[in-house]
Coordinates of C-alpha atoms in Angstrom, one line a residue:
M1 CA 0.1 -0.1 -0.2
N2 CA 1.2 3.7 -0.8
L3 CA 1.4 6.6 1.2
R4 CA -1.1 7.8 -0.8
S5 CA -3.8 5.1 -0.3
K6 CA -3.1 5.1 3.9
L7 CA -3.2 8.9 3.8
S8 CA -6.8 8.3 2.3
I9 CA -7.6 5.7 4.4
A10 CA -6.9 8.0 7.1
F11 CA -9.1 10.2 6.7
A12 CA -12.1 8.8 5.8
G13 CA -10.8 6.4 9.0
V14 CA -11.0 10.5 11.0
G15 CA -13.9 11.4 9.5
A16 CA -15.8 8.5 10.4
A17 CA -14.5 8.0 13.6
A18 CA -16.0 12.3 14.1
A19 CA -19.5 11.6 12.2
I20 CA -20.0 8.5 14.7
L21 CA -19.2 10.3 17.3
V22 CA -21.3 13.0 17.0
G23 CA -24.0 10.8 15.5
V24 CA -23.5 8.6 19.5
F25 CA -23.6 11.9 21.1
S26 CA -26.7 13.2 19.3
Y27 CA -29.0 10.4 19.7
Q28 CA -27.7 10.2 23.3
A29 CA -28.5 14.2 24.2
A30 CA -32.0 13.8 21.4
S31 CA -32.8 10.8 23.4
Q32 CA -32.0 11.9 27.0
R33 CA -33.9 15.7 26.3
I34 CA -37.2 13.9 25.2
N35 CA -37.4 11.3 27.4
A36 CA -37.0 13.9 30.6
E37 CA -39.8 15.9 28.8
L38 CA -41.8 12.4 28.8
D39 CA -41.3 12.6 32.6
R40 CA -42.4 15.6 33.1
S41 CA -45.5 15.8 30.8
L42 CA -46.6 13.6 33.0
L43 CA -45.9 14.5 37.1
T44 CA -47.5 17.4 35.3
T45 CA -51.1 15.6 33.4
S46 CA -51.0 13.7 36.8
A47 CA -50.8 17.0 39.2
E48 CA -54.1 17.9 37.0
V49 CA -55.8 14.9 37.3
A50 CA -55.4 14.9 40.9
A51 CA -57.0 18.0 40.6
G52 CA -59.8 16.7 39.0
A53 CA -59.1 17.5 35.4
T54 CA -60.2 14.6 33.5
Q55 CA -60.4 16.2 30.5
V56 CA -57.2 15.5 29.8
L57 CA -57.5 11.9 28.8
A58 CA -60.6 12.9 26.6
P59 CA -59.7 10.6 22.7
S60 CA -58.6 13.5 21.1
P61 CA -59.6 13.3 16.8
V62 CA -56.8 12.5 14.5
T63 CA -56.6 13.4 10.6
R64 CA -55.0 10.3 8.5
G65 CA -56.1 11.5 4.9
P66 CA -58.2 13.5 2.1
D67 CA -59.4 9.6 1.5
D68 CA -59.6 8.1 5.0
D69 CA -62.6 9.1 6.9
D70 CA -62.0 11.0 10.2
H71 CA -62.3 9.0 13.3
D72 CA -61.1 9.1 17.0
E73 CA -58.5 7.5 18.3
A74 CA -58.4 7.1 22.2
Q75 CA -55.3 9.5 23.3
P76 CA -52.0 7.3 23.7
M77 CA -52.7 7.6 27.7
V78 CA -54.3 5.8 31.0
A79 CA -54.6 6.3 34.4
Q80 CA -56.5 4.5 37.4
A81 CA -56.7 5.8 40.7
I82 CA -54.5 3.5 43.9
A83 CA -56.1 3.3 47.2
P84 CA -54.7 3.0 49.9
D85 CA -55.0 -0.7 50.8
G86 CA -52.9 -1.1 47.2
T87 CA -56.6 -1.8 45.0
A88 CA -56.5 -0.1 41.4
R89 CA -59.1 1.6 39.7
P90 CA -59.7 3.3 36.2
I91 CA -60.8 6.6 35.6
G92 CA -59.9 8.0 32.0
G93 CA -58.0 7.0 29.4
R94 CA -56.8 3.3 27.1
P95 CA -58.7 0.4 28.7
V96 CA -55.4 -1.3 30.0
H97 CA -54.6 -2.0 33.8
L98 CA -51.6 -0.9 34.5
S99 CA -49.5 -3.2 36.9
V100 CA -49.9 -2.3 40.7
D101 CA -46.0 -3.6 42.6
D102 CA -45.1 -2.9 46.1
A103 CA -43.4 0.5 45.6
D104 CA -46.7 1.5 44.6
R105 CA -48.9 0.9 46.9
T106 CA -46.3 1.7 49.7
L107 CA -46.5 6.0 47.7
A108 CA -50.7 4.5 48.0
G109 CA -50.0 4.2 51.7
T110 CA -47.8 5.7 53.4
G111 CA -47.1 8.8 50.3
A112 CA -45.9 12.6 51.4
L113 CA -47.8 14.4 48.7
G114 CA -46.0 14.6 45.8
D115 CA -43.5 12.0 46.1
H116 CA -43.1 10.1 43.3
R117 CA -41.7 7.1 40.8
Y118 CA -41.6 6.7 37.2
R119 CA -41.1 3.0 35.8
D120 CA -41.7 1.2 32.5
F121 CA -44.5 -0.7 31.7
T122 CA -45.0 -3.1 28.7
A123 CA -49.2 -3.7 27.1
G124 CA -49.5 -6.2 24.6
R125 CA -47.5 -4.2 21.6
D126 CA -47.8 -1.1 23.6
D127 CA -44.7 0.0 25.4
Y128 CA -45.8 2.7 28.2
R129 CA -43.9 5.0 30.5
V130 CA -45.3 5.3 33.7
I131 CA -45.1 7.4 36.9
T132 CA -47.0 7.5 40.4
V133 CA -47.7 9.8 42.6
A134 CA -48.9 9.9 46.2
L135 CA -52.0 12.1 47.6
G136 CA -50.6 12.5 51.1
P137 CA -51.1 10.1 53.7
G138 CA -54.0 7.6 53.4
R139 CA -55.4 9.7 50.3
G140 CA -53.7 7.2 48.1
A141 CA -52.4 7.5 44.6
I142 CA -52.6 8.7 41.0
Q143 CA -50.7 5.8 38.0
L144 CA -50.9 8.0 34.8
G145 CA -49.1 5.6 31.6
V146 CA -48.5 6.9 28.5
D147 CA -48.3 5.2 25.3
V148 CA -44.2 6.0 24.0
D149 CA -44.1 4.1 20.7
E150 CA -44.3 8.0 19.6
S151 CA -41.2 8.2 20.7
R152 CA -39.2 6.1 19.8
H153 CA -40.4 6.0 16.3
V154 CA -38.4 9.7 16.1
L155 CA -35.8 8.1 17.6
S156 CA -35.7 5.8 15.8
E157 CA -36.0 7.8 12.6
L158 CA -33.5 10.3 13.7
A159 CA -31.6 7.3 14.4
A160 CA -31.2 6.7 10.9
R161 CA -30.7 10.4 9.9
I162 CA -28.3 10.0 12.4
T163 CA -26.7 6.5 10.1
G164 CA -27.0 8.7 6.7
V165 CA -25.8 10.9 7.5
S166 CA -22.4 9.1 9.2
A167 CA -22.3 7.0 5.8
L168 CA -21.8 10.7 3.5
V169 CA -19.9 12.3 5.9
L170 CA -17.9 8.7 5.5
V171 CA -17.9 9.2 1.6
G172 CA -17.0 12.3 1.2
A173 CA -14.3 12.1 4.1
A174 CA -13.0 9.5 1.7
L175 CA -13.1 11.6 -1.2
A176 CA -11.4 14.1 0.4
G177 CA -8.7 12.4 2.1
W178 CA -8.1 10.7 -1.1
L179 CA -7.9 14.4 -3.4
L180 CA -6.1 16.0 -0.1
A181 CA -3.1 12.7 -0.3
R182 CA -3.0 12.8 -4.2
Q183 CA -2.2 16.7 -3.1
I184 CA 0.2 16.5 -1.0
T185 CA 2.1 13.6 -2.0
R186 CA 2.0 14.4 -6.1
R187 CA 5.4 15.7 -5.3
L188 CA 6.8 13.2 -3.2
V189 CA 6.4 11.0 -6.3
R190 CA 8.1 13.1 -7.9
L191 CA 10.8 13.5 -6.4
T192 CA 10.7 9.9 -5.6
Q193 CA 11.3 9.2 -9.3
A194 CA 14.2 11.7 -8.9
A195 CA 16.2 9.8 -6.1
E196 CA 15.1 6.6 -8.3
Q197 CA 16.9 7.9 -11.1
V198 CA 20.0 9.0 -9.4
G199 CA 19.9 5.5 -7.5
D200 CA 20.1 3.9 -10.9
G201 CA 23.6 6.5 -11.6
R202 CA 21.7 9.0 -13.9
L203 CA 22.7 13.1 -13.1
A204 CA 22.2 14.3 -15.9
G205 CA 18.2 15.9 -16.6
V206 CA 17.1 14.9 -13.9
A207 CA 13.9 17.2 -12.4
V208 CA 13.7 18.0 -8.8
P209 CA 9.8 19.5 -8.3
V210 CA 11.1 22.2 -6.1
G211 CA 8.7 25.2 -4.1
G212 CA 6.6 25.2 -1.7
R213 CA 7.8 26.3 2.3
D214 CA 6.3 23.0 3.5
E215 CA 8.1 20.2 4.7
V216 CA 8.2 18.8 1.4
G217 CA 8.7 21.7 0.0
R218 CA 12.3 22.2 1.8
L219 CA 13.1 19.0 1.5
A220 CA 12.7 18.7 -2.2
T221 CA 14.9 21.9 -2.1
S222 CA 17.8 20.1 -0.3
F223 CA 17.4 17.3 -2.2
D224 CA 17.5 19.5 -5.6
R225 CA 20.8 21.2 -4.6
M226 CA 22.1 18.1 -2.8
L227 CA 21.9 16.0 -6.3
G228 CA 23.6 19.6 -8.4
R229 CA 26.8 19.5 -5.2
L230 CA 26.7 15.5 -6.5
A231 CA 26.6 16.6 -10.2
D232 CA 30.0 19.0 -9.8
S233 CA 31.3 16.3 -7.1
R234 CA 31.5 14.1 -10.3
A235 CA 31.7 16.6 -13.0
D236 CA 34.9 17.9 -10.3
Q237 CA 36.3 14.5 -10.6
E238 CA 36.0 13.5 -13.4
R239 CA 38.1 16.2 -14.6
L240 CA 40.6 15.7 -11.8
V241 CA 40.9 11.8 -13.1
Q242 CA 41.9 13.7 -16.3
D243 CA 43.6 16.4 -15.6
A244 CA 45.9 13.2 -12.5
A245 CA 46.0 11.0 -16.5
H246 CA 47.3 14.1 -18.6
E247 CA 50.4 14.5 -15.4
L248 CA 50.9 11.5 -14.9
R249 CA 51.5 10.5 -18.8
T250 CA 55.0 12.9 -18.5
P251 CA 56.5 11.0 -15.0
L252 CA 55.5 7.8 -16.4
T253 CA 57.0 9.2 -19.8
S254 CA 60.4 9.3 -19.0
L255 CA 60.4 6.3 -16.8
R256 CA 59.9 4.6 -19.6
T257 CA 62.2 6.0 -21.3
N258 CA 64.8 5.5 -19.0
A259 CA 63.9 1.9 -18.9
S260 CA 65.1 1.1 -22.1
V261 CA 68.0 3.5 -21.9
L262 CA 68.6 0.8 -18.8
R263 CA 68.7 -2.3 -20.8
R264 CA 72.0 -0.5 -22.2
F265 CA 73.5 0.1 -18.7
A266 CA 76.6 -1.8 -19.5
E267 CA 77.6 0.1 -22.7
L268 CA 76.5 4.0 -21.2
T269 CA 79.4 5.8 -19.0
P270 CA 80.0 6.5 -15.9
D271 CA 78.9 10.0 -16.0
A272 CA 76.1 8.7 -18.8
R273 CA 74.8 6.1 -15.8
V274 CA 74.8 8.3 -13.2
R275 CA 72.7 10.9 -15.0
L276 CA 70.3 8.5 -15.9
L277 CA 70.1 7.0 -12.5
D278 CA 69.8 10.6 -10.7
D279 CA 67.6 11.5 -13.5
V280 CA 65.4 8.0 -12.9
D281 CA 65.7 9.3 -8.8
G282 CA 64.2 12.2 -9.5
E283 CA 60.7 11.6 -11.6
A284 CA 60.1 8.3 -9.0
R285 CA 59.8 11.1 -6.3
E286 CA 58.0 13.7 -8.7
L287 CA 55.2 10.6 -9.3
T288 CA 55.3 9.6 -5.8
H289 CA 54.7 13.4 -4.5
L290 CA 52.1 13.6 -6.9
I291 CA 50.4 10.4 -6.3
D292 CA 50.7 12.0 -2.5
E293 CA 48.8 15.1 -3.4
L294 CA 46.6 13.3 -5.8
V295 CA 45.4 11.1 -3.1
E296 CA 45.2 13.6 -0.4
L297 CA 43.1 15.9 -2.4
A298 CA 40.4 13.1 -3.7
T299 CA 40.0 11.9 -0.7
R300 CA 39.9 14.7 1.2
R301 CA 41.8 13.4 4.8
Y302 CA 42.5 16.4 5.9
E303 CA 38.6 16.9 6.5
A304 CA 38.5 13.7 9.0
E305 CA 41.0 15.6 11.4
E306 CA 39.1 16.9 14.8
P307 CA 38.7 20.7 14.5
T308 CA 40.3 21.9 17.8
P309 CA 41.4 25.7 19.2
V310 CA 44.4 26.9 17.1
E311 CA 45.9 29.8 16.5
L312 CA 47.5 30.3 13.1
G313 CA 50.3 32.8 13.7
D314 CA 52.2 28.8 16.2
V315 CA 50.7 27.5 12.8
A316 CA 52.7 30.2 10.6
E317 CA 55.9 29.0 12.5
H318 CA 55.7 25.7 12.6
A319 CA 55.4 25.4 8.7
A320 CA 58.5 28.1 8.4
D321 CA 60.6 26.4 10.7
R322 CA 60.1 23.4 8.3
V323 CA 60.3 24.9 4.6
R324 CA 63.6 26.7 6.3
R325 CA 65.6 23.7 7.1
R326 CA 64.4 22.1 4.1
S327 CA 65.3 24.6 1.6
G328 CA 67.9 26.8 3.9
R329 CA 66.1 30.0 3.0
A330 CA 65.4 32.8 5.8
I331 CA 61.7 32.7 6.3
T332 CA 60.1 35.8 8.4
V333 CA 56.5 35.2 10.0
E334 CA 54.7 37.7 11.2
A335 CA 51.6 37.3 12.9
D336 CA 49.3 38.9 15.4
A337 CA 46.9 36.4 18.2
S338 CA 44.0 35.3 16.0
A339 CA 43.4 32.4 16.9
L340 CA 40.0 30.1 15.2
T341 CA 38.9 26.6 15.9
G342 CA 40.2 24.9 13.1
Q343 CA 42.4 21.6 11.4
P344 CA 46.2 22.0 12.8
K345 CA 47.5 19.9 10.6
A346 CA 45.0 21.1 7.4
L347 CA 46.2 24.9 8.1
E348 CA 50.0 24.3 8.5
R349 CA 50.0 22.3 5.2
A350 CA 48.2 25.2 3.8
V351 CA 50.9 27.5 4.9
S352 CA 53.4 24.8 4.3
N353 CA 52.0 25.5 0.4
L354 CA 52.2 28.8 0.2
L355 CA 56.1 28.8 1.4
E356 CA 57.5 25.7 -0.7
N357 CA 55.6 27.9 -3.7
A358 CA 57.5 30.8 -3.0
V359 CA 60.9 29.3 -2.1
K360 CA 60.3 27.1 -6.3
F361 CA 59.5 30.6 -7.5
A362 CA 61.8 32.9 -6.1
P363 CA 65.1 31.6 -5.3
E364 CA 66.4 34.9 -3.8
G365 CA 65.2 37.0 -1.3
P366 CA 63.6 36.8 1.8
I367 CA 60.3 35.6 1.9
E368 CA 57.7 36.8 4.7
V369 CA 54.5 35.1 6.3
V370 CA 52.1 37.7 7.9
V371 CA 49.2 36.8 10.0
R372 CA 46.5 39.8 10.5
D373 CA 42.6 39.1 11.2
G374 CA 42.7 35.9 9.9
R375 CA 44.6 36.6 7.0
V376 CA 47.1 34.6 6.1
Q377 CA 49.4 36.0 3.0
V378 CA 53.1 34.7 2.0
L379 CA 55.1 37.5 0.0
D380 CA 58.1 37.2 -1.6
R381 CA 59.7 38.8 -4.1
G382 CA 59.9 36.6 -7.0
P383 CA 59.0 37.5 -10.6
G384 CA 55.2 38.1 -9.4
I385 CA 51.7 36.8 -10.4
G386 CA 50.3 37.8 -13.9
D387 CA 46.5 38.9 -13.9
E388 CA 45.9 36.2 -16.0
D389 CA 47.4 33.5 -13.8
A390 CA 46.2 35.4 -10.8
A391 CA 42.5 33.8 -11.5
R392 CA 43.8 30.4 -12.1
V393 CA 46.7 30.1 -9.6
F394 CA 44.9 27.3 -7.8
D395 CA 43.7 25.6 -10.1
R396 CA 44.3 21.7 -10.5
F397 CA 47.2 21.3 -12.5
H398 CA 47.8 25.1 -13.6
R399 CA 51.5 25.6 -13.9
A400 CA 52.2 29.1 -15.5
D401 CA 54.3 29.5 -18.9
G402 CA 57.3 29.9 -17.2
A403 CA 56.8 27.7 -14.4
R404 CA 56.9 24.7 -16.7
G405 CA 60.5 23.2 -16.4
L406 CA 59.9 23.6 -12.8
P407 CA 59.6 20.7 -10.3
G408 CA 56.4 19.9 -9.3
S409 CA 52.7 18.4 -9.2
G410 CA 50.2 22.0 -9.7
L411 CA 48.7 20.1 -7.3
G412 CA 49.5 22.6 -3.6
L413 CA 48.3 25.5 -4.5
A414 CA 44.6 23.7 -5.3
I415 CA 44.9 21.6 -1.9
V416 CA 45.2 25.7 -0.3
R417 CA 42.2 26.3 -1.6
E418 CA 40.3 23.2 -0.4
I419 CA 41.6 23.6 3.1
A420 CA 40.3 27.5 2.8
L421 CA 37.3 26.0 1.7
A422 CA 37.2 24.1 4.1
H423 CA 37.0 26.4 6.9
G424 CA 34.7 28.6 6.1
G425 CA 37.2 31.4 4.1
S426 CA 38.6 31.9 0.5
V427 CA 41.7 32.8 -1.3
F428 CA 43.3 34.8 -3.0
A429 CA 46.8 36.1 -5.8
G430 CA 48.0 38.5 -6.7
P431 CA 51.5 41.1 -7.3
R432 CA 53.1 42.7 -4.7
P433 CA 54.6 46.2 -4.8
R434 CA 57.5 47.1 -5.9
G435 CA 57.9 43.3 -7.1
G436 CA 56.7 39.7 -6.5
A437 CA 53.9 37.8 -5.5
V438 CA 51.5 38.1 -2.6
V439 CA 49.5 34.5 -2.5
G440 CA 47.3 33.1 1.5
F441 CA 43.6 32.7 2.2
T442 CA 41.5 33.9 4.5
V443 CA 39.4 31.7 7.1
G444 CA 36.1 32.4 8.1
A445 CA 34.9 34.7 10.3
D446 CA 32.4 32.5 12.5
L447 CA 35.9 30.1 13.5
L448 CA 37.5 33.1 14.8
L449 CA 37.8 33.5 18.5
P450 CA 38.6 36.3 20.7
I451 CA 42.1 37.7 20.7
S452 CA 43.7 37.4 24.2
H453 CA 46.7 38.3 24.1
P454 CA 48.8 41.0 21.2
G455 CA 50.3 39.4 18.6
H456 CA 54.1 39.0 17.9
V457 CA 56.9 39.3 15.4
D458 CA 59.2 36.3 14.8
G459 CA 61.0 34.7 12.4

């Protein structure tokens, strides 16, 4: 059973339950009201009969129809007097003898004036509501009965009408429930179809029914946004694989060539052998570095690090120490007390990549790291960055024309961008006044912690 059918049945069930409850309560209220009115009428009539007004028991004419003869029908009441000794005698109304029980005899013999009791009595096919009213001690009692068949007929008709109305309400509720369920589940059905298409591996051309501010609309909007990100991620992965295949082709071709030369290793001169082995070793290291960065970029291993409070100045100093040891270059760090809740190792990797990039493109001159208000920038005095390259320097595998012959995978700055985006920030690159380049990243302002102490200059 689908959701639409379940909702339709639920709506119909709720409507039917409401109609039945209203019908039952209405019938009970009407029955109680009729019975109470009947008892009140009996009490009033008994007082009139006790006062001698027996005309209330006289026959009343009833017209049957234009084709029938008018005839008199006895008043549907019967009255009798009960002596103090318990004997009863008719005093008017229908020729029906009402039974007298011990409670009636007690009222007739010792009951106070106005004491009364009600009970039901059946004579043949007729049912009566009977009242016995005491006339005072030693004066007997008046017993009056009224035929309740008409009242029961009215209640039966009321019950039939309530049943009919309940059936109509049930049908209406079922129809309204089906229409509402159809309206509610229409977008869910389309959303389910879209999800099934995505589950089958189709992303292109999947139509998601967005719109509306209810839960279904919000779900559709979130699913559409998720689908868009999934499509972008797949396209990004495809570009990464294609670019990686292109970049891997160069070192693999070189290694294949060197492997062919190694077949004639014995024929080479000692100097040629050294150059060949150095070339093989360099290409192997470059290939290893490229694979490591590809794996890190594709798997986003830095995102698995637990965020902790970290000072950007300490991160920059640790990265500078590492690059100083590797390159022997002079690197200064100028930082304030900017701190954030982030991933220390990932941030240190980002700063290290910026420094290694500066060391590679600026072989001479000082390298500076400046940290201010959540903004990390690395400055050098190299050849600088052109406007065209500045817009693409953080793309994967992008290399400027002047960097084609330099070592590197072209992924270092792409990793910087991913780490910055993971921390709610962005990246930037451009020329430095009086020559050189400025490359860096920012972190999200919502991640920054209050500054607790002034910055420092190190290096």
